[in-house]
Short mmCIF file of C-alpha atoms in Angstrom, two decimals:
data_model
loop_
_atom_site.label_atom_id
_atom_site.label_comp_id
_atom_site.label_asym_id
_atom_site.label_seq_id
_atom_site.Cartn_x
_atom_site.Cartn_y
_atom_site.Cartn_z
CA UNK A 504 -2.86 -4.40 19.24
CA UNK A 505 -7.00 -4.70 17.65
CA UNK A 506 -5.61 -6.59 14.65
CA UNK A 507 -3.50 -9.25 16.35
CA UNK A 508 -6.86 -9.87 18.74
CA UNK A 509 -8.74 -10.10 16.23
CA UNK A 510 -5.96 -12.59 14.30
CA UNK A 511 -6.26 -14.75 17.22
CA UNK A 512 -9.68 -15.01 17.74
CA UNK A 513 -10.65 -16.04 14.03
CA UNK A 514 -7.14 -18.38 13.91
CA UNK A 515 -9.10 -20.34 17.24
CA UNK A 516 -12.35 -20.44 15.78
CA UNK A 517 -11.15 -21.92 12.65
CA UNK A 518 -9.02 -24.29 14.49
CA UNK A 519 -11.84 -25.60 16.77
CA UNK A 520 -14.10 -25.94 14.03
CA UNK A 521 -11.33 -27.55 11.61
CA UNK A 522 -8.37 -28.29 12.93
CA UNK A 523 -7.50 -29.48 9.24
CA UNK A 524 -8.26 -26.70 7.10
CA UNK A 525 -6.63 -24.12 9.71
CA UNK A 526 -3.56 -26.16 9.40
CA UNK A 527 -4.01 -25.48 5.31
CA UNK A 528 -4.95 -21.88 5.83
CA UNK A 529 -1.77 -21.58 7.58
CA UNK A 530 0.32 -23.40 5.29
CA UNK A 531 -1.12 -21.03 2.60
CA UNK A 532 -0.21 -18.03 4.52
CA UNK A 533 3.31 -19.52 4.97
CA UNK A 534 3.88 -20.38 1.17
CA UNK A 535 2.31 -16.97 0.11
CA UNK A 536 4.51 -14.86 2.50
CA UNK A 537 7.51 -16.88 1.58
CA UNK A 538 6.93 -16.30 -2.12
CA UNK A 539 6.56 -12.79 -1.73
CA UNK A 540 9.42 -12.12 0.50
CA UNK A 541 12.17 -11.32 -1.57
CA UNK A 542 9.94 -8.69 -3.26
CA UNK A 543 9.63 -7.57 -0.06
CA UNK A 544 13.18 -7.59 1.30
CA UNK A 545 14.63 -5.86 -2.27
CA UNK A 546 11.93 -3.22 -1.13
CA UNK A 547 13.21 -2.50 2.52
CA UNK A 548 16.43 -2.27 0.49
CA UNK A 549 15.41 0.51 -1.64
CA UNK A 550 13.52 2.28 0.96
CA UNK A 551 16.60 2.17 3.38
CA UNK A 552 18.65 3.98 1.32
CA UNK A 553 16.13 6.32 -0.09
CA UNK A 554 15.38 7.42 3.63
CA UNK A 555 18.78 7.80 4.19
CA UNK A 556 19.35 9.90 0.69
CA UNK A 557 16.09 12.08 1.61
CA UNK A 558 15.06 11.77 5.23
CA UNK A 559 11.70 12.92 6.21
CA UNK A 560 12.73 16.22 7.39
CA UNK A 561 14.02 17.05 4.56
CA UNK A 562 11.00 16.55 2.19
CA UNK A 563 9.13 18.49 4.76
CA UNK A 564 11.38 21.08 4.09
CA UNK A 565 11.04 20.97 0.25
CA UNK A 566 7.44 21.35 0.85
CA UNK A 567 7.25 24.69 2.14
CA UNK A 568 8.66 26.02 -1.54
CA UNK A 569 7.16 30.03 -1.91
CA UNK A 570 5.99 28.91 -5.40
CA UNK A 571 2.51 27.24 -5.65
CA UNK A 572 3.08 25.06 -9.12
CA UNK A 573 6.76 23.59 -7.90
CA UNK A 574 5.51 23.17 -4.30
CA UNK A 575 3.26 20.65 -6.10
CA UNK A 576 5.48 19.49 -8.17
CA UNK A 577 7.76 18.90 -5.59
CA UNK A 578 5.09 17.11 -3.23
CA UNK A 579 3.91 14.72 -6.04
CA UNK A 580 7.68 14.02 -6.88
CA UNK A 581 8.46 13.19 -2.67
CA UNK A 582 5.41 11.66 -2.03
CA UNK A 583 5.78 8.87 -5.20
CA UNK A 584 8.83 7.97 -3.60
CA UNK A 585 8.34 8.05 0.19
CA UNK A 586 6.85 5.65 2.24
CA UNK A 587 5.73 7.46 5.36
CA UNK A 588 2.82 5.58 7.97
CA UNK A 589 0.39 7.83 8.84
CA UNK A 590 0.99 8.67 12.19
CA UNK A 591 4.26 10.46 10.81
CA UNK A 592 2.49 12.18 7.78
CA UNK A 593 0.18 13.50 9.00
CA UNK A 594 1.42 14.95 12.72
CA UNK A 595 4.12 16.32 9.94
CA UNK A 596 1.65 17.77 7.70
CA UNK A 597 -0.25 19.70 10.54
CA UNK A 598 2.75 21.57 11.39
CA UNK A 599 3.66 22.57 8.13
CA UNK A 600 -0.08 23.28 7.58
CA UNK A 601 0.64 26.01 10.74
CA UNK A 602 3.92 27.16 8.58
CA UNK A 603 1.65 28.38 5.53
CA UNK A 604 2.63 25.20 3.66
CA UNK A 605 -1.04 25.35 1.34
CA UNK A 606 -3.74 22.92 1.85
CA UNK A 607 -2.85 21.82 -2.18
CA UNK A 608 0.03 21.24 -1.83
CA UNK A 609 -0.01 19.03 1.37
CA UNK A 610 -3.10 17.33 -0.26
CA UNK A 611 -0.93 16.71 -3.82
CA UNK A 612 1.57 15.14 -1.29
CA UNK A 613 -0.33 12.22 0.61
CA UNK A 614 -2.17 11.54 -2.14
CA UNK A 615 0.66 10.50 -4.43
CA UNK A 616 1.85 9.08 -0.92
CA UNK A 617 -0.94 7.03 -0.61
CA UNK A 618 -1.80 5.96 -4.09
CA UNK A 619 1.91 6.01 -5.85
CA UNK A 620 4.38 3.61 -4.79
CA UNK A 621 8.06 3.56 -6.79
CA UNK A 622 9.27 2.09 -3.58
CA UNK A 623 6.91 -0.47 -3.59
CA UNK A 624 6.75 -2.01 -7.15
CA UNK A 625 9.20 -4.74 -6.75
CA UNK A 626 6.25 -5.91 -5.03
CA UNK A 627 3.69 -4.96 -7.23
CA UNK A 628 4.56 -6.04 -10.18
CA UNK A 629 4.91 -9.44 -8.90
CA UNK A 630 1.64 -9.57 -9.16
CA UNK A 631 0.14 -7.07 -11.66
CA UNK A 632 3.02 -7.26 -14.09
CA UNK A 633 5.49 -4.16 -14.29
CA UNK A 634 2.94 -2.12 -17.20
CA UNK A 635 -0.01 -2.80 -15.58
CA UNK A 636 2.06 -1.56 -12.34
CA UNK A 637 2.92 1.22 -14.03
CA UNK A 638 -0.51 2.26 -15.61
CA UNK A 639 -2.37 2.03 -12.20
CA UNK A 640 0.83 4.05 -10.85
CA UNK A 641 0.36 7.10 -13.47
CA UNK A 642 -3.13 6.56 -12.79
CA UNK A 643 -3.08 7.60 -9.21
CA UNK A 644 -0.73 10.60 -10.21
CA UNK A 645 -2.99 11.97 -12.33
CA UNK A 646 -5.78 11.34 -9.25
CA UNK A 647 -3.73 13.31 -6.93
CA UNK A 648 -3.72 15.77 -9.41
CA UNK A 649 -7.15 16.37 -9.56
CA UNK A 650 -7.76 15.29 -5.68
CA UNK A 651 -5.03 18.60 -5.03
CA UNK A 652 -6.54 21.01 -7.76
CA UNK A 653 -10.26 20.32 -6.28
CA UNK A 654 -8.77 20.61 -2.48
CA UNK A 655 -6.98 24.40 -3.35
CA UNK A 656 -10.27 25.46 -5.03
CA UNK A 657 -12.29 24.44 -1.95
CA UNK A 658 -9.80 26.15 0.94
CA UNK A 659 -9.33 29.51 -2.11
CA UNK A 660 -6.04 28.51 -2.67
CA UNK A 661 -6.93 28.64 -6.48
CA UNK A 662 -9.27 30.50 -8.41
CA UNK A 663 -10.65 29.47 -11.99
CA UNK B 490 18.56 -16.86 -12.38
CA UNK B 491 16.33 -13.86 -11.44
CA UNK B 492 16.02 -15.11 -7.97
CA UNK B 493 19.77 -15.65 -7.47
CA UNK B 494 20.47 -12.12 -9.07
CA UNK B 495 18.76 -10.43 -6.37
CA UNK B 496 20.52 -12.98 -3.67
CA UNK B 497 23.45 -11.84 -4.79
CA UNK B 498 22.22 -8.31 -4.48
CA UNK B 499 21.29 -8.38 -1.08
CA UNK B 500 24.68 -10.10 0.07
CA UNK B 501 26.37 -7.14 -1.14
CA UNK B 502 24.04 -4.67 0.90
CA UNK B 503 24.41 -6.90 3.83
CA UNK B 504 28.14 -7.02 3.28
CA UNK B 505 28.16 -2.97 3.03
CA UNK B 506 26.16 -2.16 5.96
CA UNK B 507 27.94 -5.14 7.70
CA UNK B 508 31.42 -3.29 6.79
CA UNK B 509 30.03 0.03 7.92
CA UNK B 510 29.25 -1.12 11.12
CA UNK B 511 32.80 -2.47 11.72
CA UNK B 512 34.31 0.31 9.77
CA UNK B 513 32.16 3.28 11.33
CA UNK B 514 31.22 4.82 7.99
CA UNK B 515 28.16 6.55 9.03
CA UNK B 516 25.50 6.58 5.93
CA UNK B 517 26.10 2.83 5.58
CA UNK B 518 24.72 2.19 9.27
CA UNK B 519 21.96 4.79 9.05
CA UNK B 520 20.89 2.84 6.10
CA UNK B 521 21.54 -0.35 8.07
CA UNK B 522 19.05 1.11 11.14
CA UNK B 523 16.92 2.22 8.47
CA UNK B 524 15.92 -1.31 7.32
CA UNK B 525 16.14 -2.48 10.61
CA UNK B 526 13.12 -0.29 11.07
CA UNK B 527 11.10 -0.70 8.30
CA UNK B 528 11.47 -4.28 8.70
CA UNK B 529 10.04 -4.48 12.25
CA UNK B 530 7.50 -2.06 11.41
CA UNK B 531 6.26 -4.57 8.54
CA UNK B 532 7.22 -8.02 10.44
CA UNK B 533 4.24 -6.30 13.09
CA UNK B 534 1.54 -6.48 10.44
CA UNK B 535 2.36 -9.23 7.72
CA UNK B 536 2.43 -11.77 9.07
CA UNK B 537 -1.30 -11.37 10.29
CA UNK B 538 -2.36 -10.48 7.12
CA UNK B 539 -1.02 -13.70 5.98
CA UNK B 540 -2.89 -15.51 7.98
CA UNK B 541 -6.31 -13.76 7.37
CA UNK B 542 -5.73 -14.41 3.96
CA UNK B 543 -4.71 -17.94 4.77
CA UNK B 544 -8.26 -18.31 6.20
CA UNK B 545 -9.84 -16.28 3.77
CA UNK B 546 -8.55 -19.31 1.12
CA UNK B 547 -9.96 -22.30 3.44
CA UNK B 548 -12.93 -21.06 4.54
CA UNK B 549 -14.98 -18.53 2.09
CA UNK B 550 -15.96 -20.54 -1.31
CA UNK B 551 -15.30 -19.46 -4.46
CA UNK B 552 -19.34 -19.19 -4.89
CA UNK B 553 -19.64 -16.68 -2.34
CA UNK B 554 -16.85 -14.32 -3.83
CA UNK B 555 -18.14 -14.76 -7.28
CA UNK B 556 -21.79 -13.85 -6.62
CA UNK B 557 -20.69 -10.34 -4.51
CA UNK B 558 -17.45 -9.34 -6.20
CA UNK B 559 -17.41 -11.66 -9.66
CA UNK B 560 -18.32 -10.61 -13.19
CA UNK B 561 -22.22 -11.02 -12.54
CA UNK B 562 -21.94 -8.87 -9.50
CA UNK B 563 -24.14 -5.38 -8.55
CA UNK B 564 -22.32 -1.95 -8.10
CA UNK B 565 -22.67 -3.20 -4.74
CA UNK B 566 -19.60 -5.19 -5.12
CA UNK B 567 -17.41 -1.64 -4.90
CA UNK B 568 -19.02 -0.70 -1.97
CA UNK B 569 -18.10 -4.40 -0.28
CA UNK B 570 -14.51 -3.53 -1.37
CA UNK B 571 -14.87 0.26 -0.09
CA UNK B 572 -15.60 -1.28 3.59
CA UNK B 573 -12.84 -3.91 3.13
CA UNK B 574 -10.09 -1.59 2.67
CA UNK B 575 -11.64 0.64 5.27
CA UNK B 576 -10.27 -1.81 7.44
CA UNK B 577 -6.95 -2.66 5.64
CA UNK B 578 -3.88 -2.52 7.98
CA UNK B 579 -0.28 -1.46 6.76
CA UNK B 580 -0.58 0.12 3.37
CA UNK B 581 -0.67 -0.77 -0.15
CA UNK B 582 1.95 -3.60 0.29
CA UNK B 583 -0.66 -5.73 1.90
CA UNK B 584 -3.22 -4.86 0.14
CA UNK B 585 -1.48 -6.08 -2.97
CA UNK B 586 -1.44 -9.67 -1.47
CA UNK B 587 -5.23 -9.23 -0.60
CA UNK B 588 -5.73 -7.99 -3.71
CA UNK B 589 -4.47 -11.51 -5.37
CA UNK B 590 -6.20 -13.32 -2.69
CA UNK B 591 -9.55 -11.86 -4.16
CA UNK B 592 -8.86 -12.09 -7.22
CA UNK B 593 -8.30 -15.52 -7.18
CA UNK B 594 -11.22 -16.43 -5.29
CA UNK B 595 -13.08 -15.24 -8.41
CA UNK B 596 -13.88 -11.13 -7.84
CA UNK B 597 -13.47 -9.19 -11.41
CA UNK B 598 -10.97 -7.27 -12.20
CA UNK B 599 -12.39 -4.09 -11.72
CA UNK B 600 -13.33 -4.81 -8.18
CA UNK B 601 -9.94 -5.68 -7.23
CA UNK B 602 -8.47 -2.65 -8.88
CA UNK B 603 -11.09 -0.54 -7.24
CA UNK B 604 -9.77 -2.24 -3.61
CA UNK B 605 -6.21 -1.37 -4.54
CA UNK B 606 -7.34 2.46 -4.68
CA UNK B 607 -9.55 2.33 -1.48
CA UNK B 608 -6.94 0.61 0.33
CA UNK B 609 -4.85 2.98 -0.72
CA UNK B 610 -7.09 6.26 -0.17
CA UNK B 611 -9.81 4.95 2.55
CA UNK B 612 -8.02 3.59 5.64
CA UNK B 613 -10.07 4.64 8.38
CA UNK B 614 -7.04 4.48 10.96
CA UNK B 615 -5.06 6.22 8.70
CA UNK B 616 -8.00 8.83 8.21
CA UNK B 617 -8.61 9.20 11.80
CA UNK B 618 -4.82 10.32 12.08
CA UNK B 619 -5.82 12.67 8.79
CA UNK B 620 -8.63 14.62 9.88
CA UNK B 621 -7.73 15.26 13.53
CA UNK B 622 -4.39 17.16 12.39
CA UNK B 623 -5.46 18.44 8.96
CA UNK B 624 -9.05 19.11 9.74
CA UNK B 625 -12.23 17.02 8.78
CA UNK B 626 -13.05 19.22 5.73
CA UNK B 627 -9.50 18.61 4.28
CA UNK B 628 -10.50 14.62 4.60
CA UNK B 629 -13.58 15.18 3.29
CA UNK B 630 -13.05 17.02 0.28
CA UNK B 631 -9.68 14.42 -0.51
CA UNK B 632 -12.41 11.56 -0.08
CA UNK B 633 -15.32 12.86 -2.23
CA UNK B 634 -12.66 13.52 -4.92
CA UNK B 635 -10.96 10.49 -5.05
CA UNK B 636 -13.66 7.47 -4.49
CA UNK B 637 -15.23 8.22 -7.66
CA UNK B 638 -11.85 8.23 -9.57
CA UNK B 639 -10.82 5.62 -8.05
CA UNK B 640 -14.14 3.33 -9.46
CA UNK B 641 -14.01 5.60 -13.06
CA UNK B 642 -10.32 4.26 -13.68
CA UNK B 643 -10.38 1.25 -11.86
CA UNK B 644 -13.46 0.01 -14.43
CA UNK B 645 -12.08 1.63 -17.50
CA UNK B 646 -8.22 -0.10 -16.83
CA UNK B 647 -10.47 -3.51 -15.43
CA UNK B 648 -12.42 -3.45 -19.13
CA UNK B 649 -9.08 -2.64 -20.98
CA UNK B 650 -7.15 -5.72 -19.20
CA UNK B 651 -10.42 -8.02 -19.81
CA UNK B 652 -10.21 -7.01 -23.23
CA UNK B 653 -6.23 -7.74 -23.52
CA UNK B 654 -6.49 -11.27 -21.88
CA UNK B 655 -4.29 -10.25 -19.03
CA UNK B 656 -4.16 -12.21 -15.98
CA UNK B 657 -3.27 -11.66 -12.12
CA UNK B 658 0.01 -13.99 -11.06
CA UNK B 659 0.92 -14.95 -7.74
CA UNK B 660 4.56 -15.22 -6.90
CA UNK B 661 6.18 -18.33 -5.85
#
């Protein structure tokens, strides 16, 4: 893996040019991960059972709804909650692109999947506070929004 | 209190998924292999990002953040951000910590809410993946939509949270 190279290669640089501050760099990367962790744990919680409550397949299924204004609704509603890497997303999206799923719709759901995170704010508000968590969260629903309206206007999904 | 609260919470899930296991109850052991994972899937890429940041803290002053990404600094500082999240790993749950670790370091408000949003929208991996199955124009036209509103409402919440006082915490 790039990153882990790359990891490696600054971590011995540092260390030959100081052993001392690597050995603080590293104890601040210890204390920080071990602060965050149970954030992070009461996350993999929530998103193990959502995944098992709505699997993947099934919000792919969702997506293909015949109606235009609940397919979105629906997308921005599955992708707040999911958290889906890329390289399932989007291999996912192509085929339901191929289905007829439209280009809106798809684009309303990774948006809110990239930008909105319910799963995730155990760990956000740790550090933004649960309101400003929230606002930046509404914030990037409303984006999506605007990101999907702009995207069905360019492929004539929509007309004004 | 708050800390043993969710101790206690996450004894009972390992209890349940524990039981299911001996018990065969199905949903409790897909949940179990669900965690398992999303767990190794995140153990790959933390705990590298915990040591960039780590080295970020030791090694890049305070000065230098300030002067690109702190209250004195040029629209140029969004663009900085815009190339650091390019090359964000994971998603938004390390870009949180990053995120602090800028903060911290002295970059305004603004900047690190704008970082949040790239990270979120701009990962070049993650576009790569985007455009070759959903077609380049697709990427493009989600791109040129959301950068923009992603600086417009990063710099309007940034000057409302200035104006209230409110400050980034780290947890511990």
């Amino acid at each position: 893996m790039i990153f882990y190279g790359v990891v490696l290669v600054l971590l011995l640089l540092s260390f030959f040019s100081d052993r001392k501050k690597t050995f603080k760099a590293l104890k601040i990367a210890w204390n920080r991960f071990s602060g965050i962790l149970p954030a992070f744990v009461l996350m993999l919680v929530l998103v193990s059972i959502s995944l098992y409550l709505l699997p993947h397949e099934l919000v792919m299924k969702y997506l293909g709804e015949e109606n235009i204004s609940r397919g979105m609704g629906i997308a921005m509603l599955a992708g707040s909650f999911a958290l889906m890497p890329g390289f399932i997303v989007f291999p996912l999206c192509g085929i339901l692109r191929e289905q007829g799923v439209p280009y809106m719709v798809l684009s309303a759901f990774t948006t809110t999947l990239m930008m909105v995170g319910v799963l995730t704010l155990p760990v956000e508000k740790q550090y933004f506070g649960i309101k400003t968590a929230l606002v930046r969260n509404g914030t990037g629903l409303i984006i999506a929004v605007i990101v999907a309206v702009v995207t069905g206007l360019v492929f004539s999904e929509v007309v004004l | 209190m708050k800390a043993r609260f969710s101790t206690v919470l996450f004894a009972v899930y390992i209890a349940f998924v524990f039981a299911s296991l001996v018990f065969g109850f199905q949903p409790g052991k897909d949940i179990g292999s669900n965690f398992l994972t999303f767990t190794l899937s995140m153990l790959k890429i933390l705990p590298g990002a915990f040591i960039l940041i780590g080295l970020f803290q030791v090694w890049v002053s305070r000065e230098r953040v300030e002067k690109h990404l702190g209250e004195e600094s040029s629209i140029l500082s969004f663009l900085w951000v815009l190339l650091l999240a390019g090359t964000t790993v994971g998603g938004l749950y390390v870009a949180f910590p990053v995120a602090y670790a800028l903060y911290e370091k002295g970059a305004r408000i603004q900047v690190v809410l704008a970082y949040i949003g790239f990270a979120a929208v701009s990962r070049i991996p993650m576009m790569i993946f985007e455009a070759s199955f959903m077609g380049i124009r697709f990427t493009v036209v989600r791109l040129a939509v959301s950068i923009p509103l992603v600086v417009v409402s990063a710099v309007v919440l940034g000057r409302y949270l200035k104006a209230s006082n409110w400050k980034m915490t780290s947890p511990q």
